[in-house]
Short mmCIF file of C-alpha atoms in Angstrom, two decimals:
data_model
loop_
_atom_site.label_atom_id
_atom_site.label_comp_id
_atom_site.label_asym_id
_atom_site.label_seq_id
_atom_site.Cartn_x
_atom_site.Cartn_y
_atom_site.Cartn_z
CA UNK H 1 -0.29 -0.02 0.07
CA UNK H 2 0.96 3.65 -0.42
CA UNK H 3 1.17 5.60 2.92
CA UNK H 4 1.20 9.63 3.35
CA UNK H 5 4.07 10.16 5.56
CA UNK H 6 3.57 11.70 8.68
CA UNK H 7 5.92 14.01 10.52
CA UNK H 8 6.91 11.76 12.98
CA UNK H 9 7.94 9.27 10.47
CA UNK H 10 11.21 11.29 9.31
CA UNK H 11 13.74 8.92 10.57
CA UNK H 12 12.00 6.07 9.27
CA UNK H 13 12.54 7.39 5.94
CA UNK H 14 16.37 8.22 6.63
CA UNK H 15 17.19 4.77 8.14
CA UNK H 16 15.63 3.38 4.71
CA UNK H 17 17.96 5.44 2.58
CA UNK H 18 20.88 5.09 5.03
CA UNK H 19 24.24 5.36 2.62
CA UNK H 20 22.40 4.74 -0.59
CA UNK H 21 21.91 8.56 -1.10
CA UNK H 22 23.43 8.87 -4.18
CA UNK H 23 21.05 7.17 -5.69
CA UNK H 24 18.01 9.26 -5.12
CA UNK H 25 19.98 12.36 -4.56
CA UNK H 26 17.04 15.07 -4.56
CA UNK H 27 14.85 13.10 -2.75
CA UNK H 28 17.50 12.41 0.04
CA UNK H 29 18.60 16.31 0.33
CA UNK H 30 15.26 17.68 0.27
CA UNK H 31 14.21 15.37 2.95
CA UNK H 32 17.46 16.49 5.01
CA UNK H 33 16.97 20.28 4.17
CA UNK H 34 13.21 20.65 4.83
CA UNK H 35 12.31 17.68 6.93
CA UNK H 36 8.59 17.13 6.35
CA UNK H 37 7.37 20.59 6.99
CA UNK H 38 7.77 22.15 3.53
CA UNK H 39 4.23 22.61 1.73
CA UNK H 40 5.54 22.12 -1.47
CA UNK H 41 7.07 18.51 -0.57
CA UNK H 42 4.80 15.48 -0.48
CA UNK H 43 6.24 11.97 0.78
CA UNK H 44 4.45 8.52 0.45
CA UNK H 45 6.18 5.12 1.72
CA UNK H 46 5.23 2.04 -0.31
CA UNK H 47 4.51 -0.85 2.33
CA UNK H 48 4.19 -4.48 1.92
CA UNK H 49 3.76 -6.77 5.19
CA UNK H 50 4.38 -3.67 7.36
CA UNK H 51 7.99 -3.55 5.51
CA UNK H 52 8.92 -0.41 3.49
CA UNK H 53 9.61 -1.19 -0.08
CA UNK H 54 9.80 2.19 -1.47
CA UNK H 55 9.74 5.98 -1.02
CA UNK H 56 7.97 8.68 -3.29
CA UNK H 57 8.55 12.30 -3.15
CA UNK H 58 7.15 14.87 -5.03
CA UNK H 59 8.49 18.32 -5.09
CA UNK H 60 6.26 20.82 -7.40
CA UNK H 61 5.83 19.30 -10.40
CA UNK H 62 8.54 16.85 -10.27
CA UNK H 63 8.51 13.12 -8.47
CA UNK H 64 11.27 11.20 -6.99
CA UNK H 65 11.29 7.55 -6.56
CA UNK H 66 13.61 5.23 -4.47
CA UNK H 67 13.22 1.21 -3.92
CA UNK H 68 16.28 -0.11 -2.24
CA UNK H 69 15.71 -3.61 -3.75
CA UNK H 70 13.91 -2.26 -6.67
CA UNK H 71 10.72 -4.25 -5.09
CA UNK H 72 8.08 -1.51 -4.96
CA UNK H 73 4.68 -2.26 -5.81
CA UNK H 74 4.53 -0.30 -9.57
CA UNK H 75 1.03 -0.95 -9.85
CA UNK H 76 0.28 1.27 -6.93
CA UNK H 77 2.74 3.71 -7.67
CA UNK H 78 1.19 4.23 -11.07
CA UNK H 79 -2.06 4.96 -9.66
CA UNK H 80 -0.35 7.74 -7.65
CA UNK H 81 1.35 9.39 -10.83
CA UNK H 82 -1.89 9.31 -12.47
CA UNK H 83 -3.19 11.23 -9.21
CA UNK H 84 -0.37 13.64 -9.20
CA UNK H 85 0.32 14.29 -12.77
CA UNK H 86 3.86 14.78 -12.43
CA UNK H 87 5.92 16.46 -15.34
CA UNK H 88 9.05 14.57 -14.69
CA UNK H 89 9.63 11.18 -12.65
CA UNK H 90 13.24 10.42 -11.75
CA UNK H 91 14.69 7.07 -10.11
CA UNK H 92 17.08 4.24 -10.58
CA UNK H 93 17.37 2.97 -14.38
CA UNK H 94 15.75 -0.23 -13.52
CA UNK H 95 12.61 1.50 -11.80
CA UNK H 96 12.39 3.61 -14.80
CA UNK H 97 12.61 0.90 -17.20
CA UNK H 98 10.02 -1.02 -15.52
CA UNK H 99 7.94 2.01 -15.28
CA UNK H 100 8.46 2.93 -18.85
CA UNK H 101 6.93 -0.57 -20.12
CA UNK H 102 3.70 -0.03 -18.04
CA UNK H 103 3.46 3.58 -18.98
CA UNK H 104 3.95 3.42 -22.68
CA UNK H 105 0.64 4.44 -23.92
CA UNK H 106 0.81 7.43 -21.91
CA UNK H 107 2.48 10.77 -22.18
CA UNK H 108 5.83 10.16 -20.85
CA UNK H 109 9.35 9.62 -22.83
CA UNK H 110 12.18 7.83 -20.97
CA UNK H 111 15.57 8.90 -20.99
CA UNK H 112 18.67 7.45 -19.20
CA UNK H 113 21.78 8.50 -17.70
CA UNK H 114 24.43 8.61 -14.68
CA UNK H 115 24.76 9.97 -11.44
CA UNK H 116 28.55 11.27 -11.12
CA UNK H 117 30.74 12.16 -8.25
CA UNK H 118 33.55 14.66 -8.40
CA UNK H 119 36.95 13.27 -7.28
CA UNK H 120 39.46 15.88 -8.03
CA UNK H 121 39.75 19.60 -8.21
CA UNK H 122 39.29 21.11 -11.70
CA UNK H 123 42.28 23.27 -12.38
CA UNK H 124 40.81 25.42 -15.34
CA UNK H 125 40.79 29.33 -16.07
CA UNK H 126 37.45 30.85 -14.15
CA UNK H 127 38.07 34.22 -15.03
CA UNK H 128 34.78 35.90 -16.21
CA UNK H 129 32.84 33.81 -13.79
CA UNK H 130 30.68 35.67 -11.07
CA UNK H 131 28.03 34.42 -8.62
CA UNK H 132 24.31 35.44 -10.07
CA UNK H 133 22.13 37.36 -7.76
CA UNK H 134 18.12 37.44 -7.78
CA UNK H 135 18.10 39.86 -10.35
CA UNK H 136 19.48 37.38 -12.79
CA UNK H 137 17.12 34.44 -12.05
CA UNK H 138 14.59 35.24 -14.69
CA UNK H 139 17.26 35.28 -17.17
CA UNK H 140 18.87 31.74 -15.99
CA UNK H 141 15.36 30.43 -16.17
CA UNK H 142 14.91 31.57 -19.43
CA UNK H 143 18.31 29.96 -20.53
CA UNK H 144 17.25 27.00 -19.17
CA UNK H 145 13.46 26.98 -20.68
CA UNK H 146 15.34 27.54 -24.07
CA UNK H 147 17.22 24.77 -23.94
CA UNK H 148 16.13 21.22 -24.25
CA UNK H 149 16.50 20.90 -20.61
CA UNK H 150 13.64 23.12 -20.22
CA UNK H 151 11.03 20.97 -21.94
CA UNK H 152 9.30 20.08 -18.79
CA UNK H 153 9.45 23.52 -16.93
CA UNK H 154 6.83 26.46 -16.62
CA UNK H 155 9.24 29.74 -16.55
CA UNK H 156 7.43 31.21 -13.51
CA UNK H 157 7.48 28.00 -11.47
CA UNK H 158 11.24 27.59 -12.38
CA UNK H 159 11.97 31.13 -11.26
CA UNK H 160 10.13 30.57 -7.87
CA UNK H 161 11.85 27.20 -7.24
CA UNK H 162 14.91 28.81 -7.66
CA UNK H 163 14.25 32.02 -5.58
CA UNK H 164 13.03 29.52 -2.95
CA UNK H 165 16.02 27.29 -2.85
CA UNK H 166 18.52 30.55 -3.16
CA UNK H 167 16.52 32.15 -0.14
CA UNK H 168 17.20 28.52 1.55
CA UNK H 169 20.88 28.84 1.01
CA UNK H 170 20.21 25.67 -0.79
CA UNK H 171 21.19 26.59 -4.15
CA UNK H 172 23.48 28.81 -5.86
CA UNK H 173 24.19 30.17 -9.86
CA UNK H 174 27.72 30.75 -11.30
CA UNK H 175 27.20 32.99 -14.69
CA UNK H 176 29.39 34.33 -17.52
CA UNK H 177 28.10 37.58 -19.18
CA UNK H 178 28.88 39.04 -21.94
CA UNK H 179 27.78 42.66 -23.02
CA UNK H 180 25.46 42.68 -19.93
CA UNK H 181 23.90 39.23 -21.13
CA UNK H 182 24.31 35.71 -19.29
CA UNK H 183 25.83 33.48 -21.81
CA UNK H 184 26.90 30.27 -19.43
CA UNK H 185 25.44 29.07 -16.26
CA UNK H 186 25.96 26.43 -14.12
CA UNK H 187 24.08 25.69 -10.55
CA UNK H 188 23.60 23.88 -7.59
CA UNK H 189 20.28 22.68 -7.35
CA UNK H 190 20.40 21.19 -4.22
CA UNK H 191 23.10 21.67 -1.06
CA UNK H 192 23.77 20.58 2.47
CA UNK H 193 26.72 20.57 4.51
CA UNK H 194 28.46 17.97 3.18
CA UNK H 195 26.70 17.34 -0.30
CA UNK H 196 25.88 19.42 -3.50
CA UNK H 197 24.35 18.55 -6.57
CA UNK H 198 25.69 20.22 -9.73
CA UNK H 199 22.82 21.13 -12.50
CA UNK H 200 21.57 23.20 -15.17
CA UNK H 201 25.16 23.65 -16.98
CA UNK H 202 24.14 25.66 -20.16
CA UNK H 203 25.77 27.74 -22.46
CA UNK H 204 23.77 29.99 -24.84
CA UNK H 205 24.08 27.87 -28.30
CA UNK H 206 25.62 30.72 -30.15
CA UNK H 207 28.63 30.83 -27.68
CA UNK H 208 29.28 26.97 -27.39
CA UNK H 209 32.71 25.42 -28.01
CA UNK H 210 34.64 28.59 -26.35
CA UNK H 211 35.35 26.18 -23.18
CA UNK H 212 32.81 28.54 -20.95
CA UNK H 213 30.99 25.65 -19.31
CA UNK H 214 34.12 24.53 -18.33
CA UNK H 215 35.26 27.45 -16.64
CA UNK H 216 31.87 27.95 -14.75
CA UNK H 217 31.74 24.57 -13.83
CA UNK H 218 35.46 24.37 -12.47
CA UNK H 219 34.75 27.63 -10.31
CA UNK H 220 31.39 26.19 -8.70
CA UNK H 221 33.16 22.90 -8.05
CA UNK H 222 36.27 24.06 -6.83
CA UNK H 223 34.50 26.45 -4.14
CA UNK H 224 32.13 23.68 -3.10
CA UNK H 225 35.14 21.64 -2.70
CA UNK H 226 36.87 24.13 -0.46
CA UNK H 227 33.88 24.27 1.55
CA UNK H 228 33.99 20.32 2.18
CA UNK H 229 31.11 19.35 0.06
CA UNK H 230 30.99 16.28 -2.02
CA UNK H 231 30.06 17.15 -5.58
CA UNK H 232 27.61 15.05 -7.65
CA UNK H 233 25.57 15.65 -10.78
CA UNK H 234 23.24 13.74 -12.87
CA UNK H 235 24.27 13.34 -16.44
CA UNK H 236 21.90 12.49 -19.40
CA UNK H 237 23.68 13.62 -22.50
CA UNK H 238 26.29 11.90 -24.55
CA UNK H 239 27.88 15.29 -25.57
CA UNK H 240 28.44 16.64 -22.20
CA UNK H 241 30.11 13.20 -21.24
CA UNK H 242 33.33 14.69 -22.27
CA UNK H 243 33.19 17.89 -20.10
CA UNK H 244 32.37 15.81 -17.02
CA UNK H 245 35.32 13.42 -17.43
CA UNK H 246 37.40 16.34 -18.08
CA UNK H 247 36.34 18.13 -14.97
CA UNK H 248 37.01 14.84 -12.59
CA UNK H 249 33.54 13.32 -12.44
CA UNK H 250 33.13 9.47 -12.21
CA UNK H 251 30.41 7.14 -12.44
CA UNK H 252 28.41 6.52 -9.35
CA UNK H 253 25.38 4.56 -10.24
CA UNK H 254 22.72 4.79 -13.52
CA UNK H 255 19.57 6.57 -13.05
CA UNK H 256 16.69 7.69 -15.34
CA UNK H 257 13.80 10.05 -16.01
CA UNK H 258 10.23 10.19 -17.55
CA UNK H 259 9.27 13.35 -18.78
CA UNK H 260 6.42 14.98 -20.45
CA UNK H 261 6.36 16.66 -24.08
CA UNK H 262 3.71 18.74 -24.87
#
């Protein structure tokens, strides 16, 4: 069965995830950062014979699923997906493959990638990289929307998410500008004391091939390492593999997502 998580059950989820947090980064980090008190977070447990088989998180329009032994009840989760109507669903590759087969006649498209962890400093030129402020968020959000990464984002909702996370010291954006316009961005989309997730690495398509992504990622990653954080990212595209290999990211596990396309 699926059970809505009560505030007193936060420890139960943490114990279930244990040291496997790299397989459900956003679910784990949102739980650690916000607990069960944030109105934009919903948690469910998938339980069978009084044993937890999976944890599900919904944050705004995104859903994250973690099942330690890949033995959660997918039929119950599909019912929840139908009710909650997320625009993106993230989980380990094995779970997404199973969901994709059962949702093949629905609106979702599957994509697969890797969770990577940074293993070394990124010693590259970081001149012209600056930390973004709140006034830059709309332009950053539009850059994301214009890229294929933004297919499942609403502009105002994305700006709202970014602002909330920055206000909570849970996210930051490093940018490069040219003639006052943002041409490259790298963000953390989740941070706690010891862990950060690198995301939204985007360069304006007219400025690509100039090493801007290397610059902006290198500055952000090195600052995170200096703060004592382990840096992770989720990588879906083949064209970015070279960049992340060069920066020193190693594969930690396989991941997948289902997302909607209008």
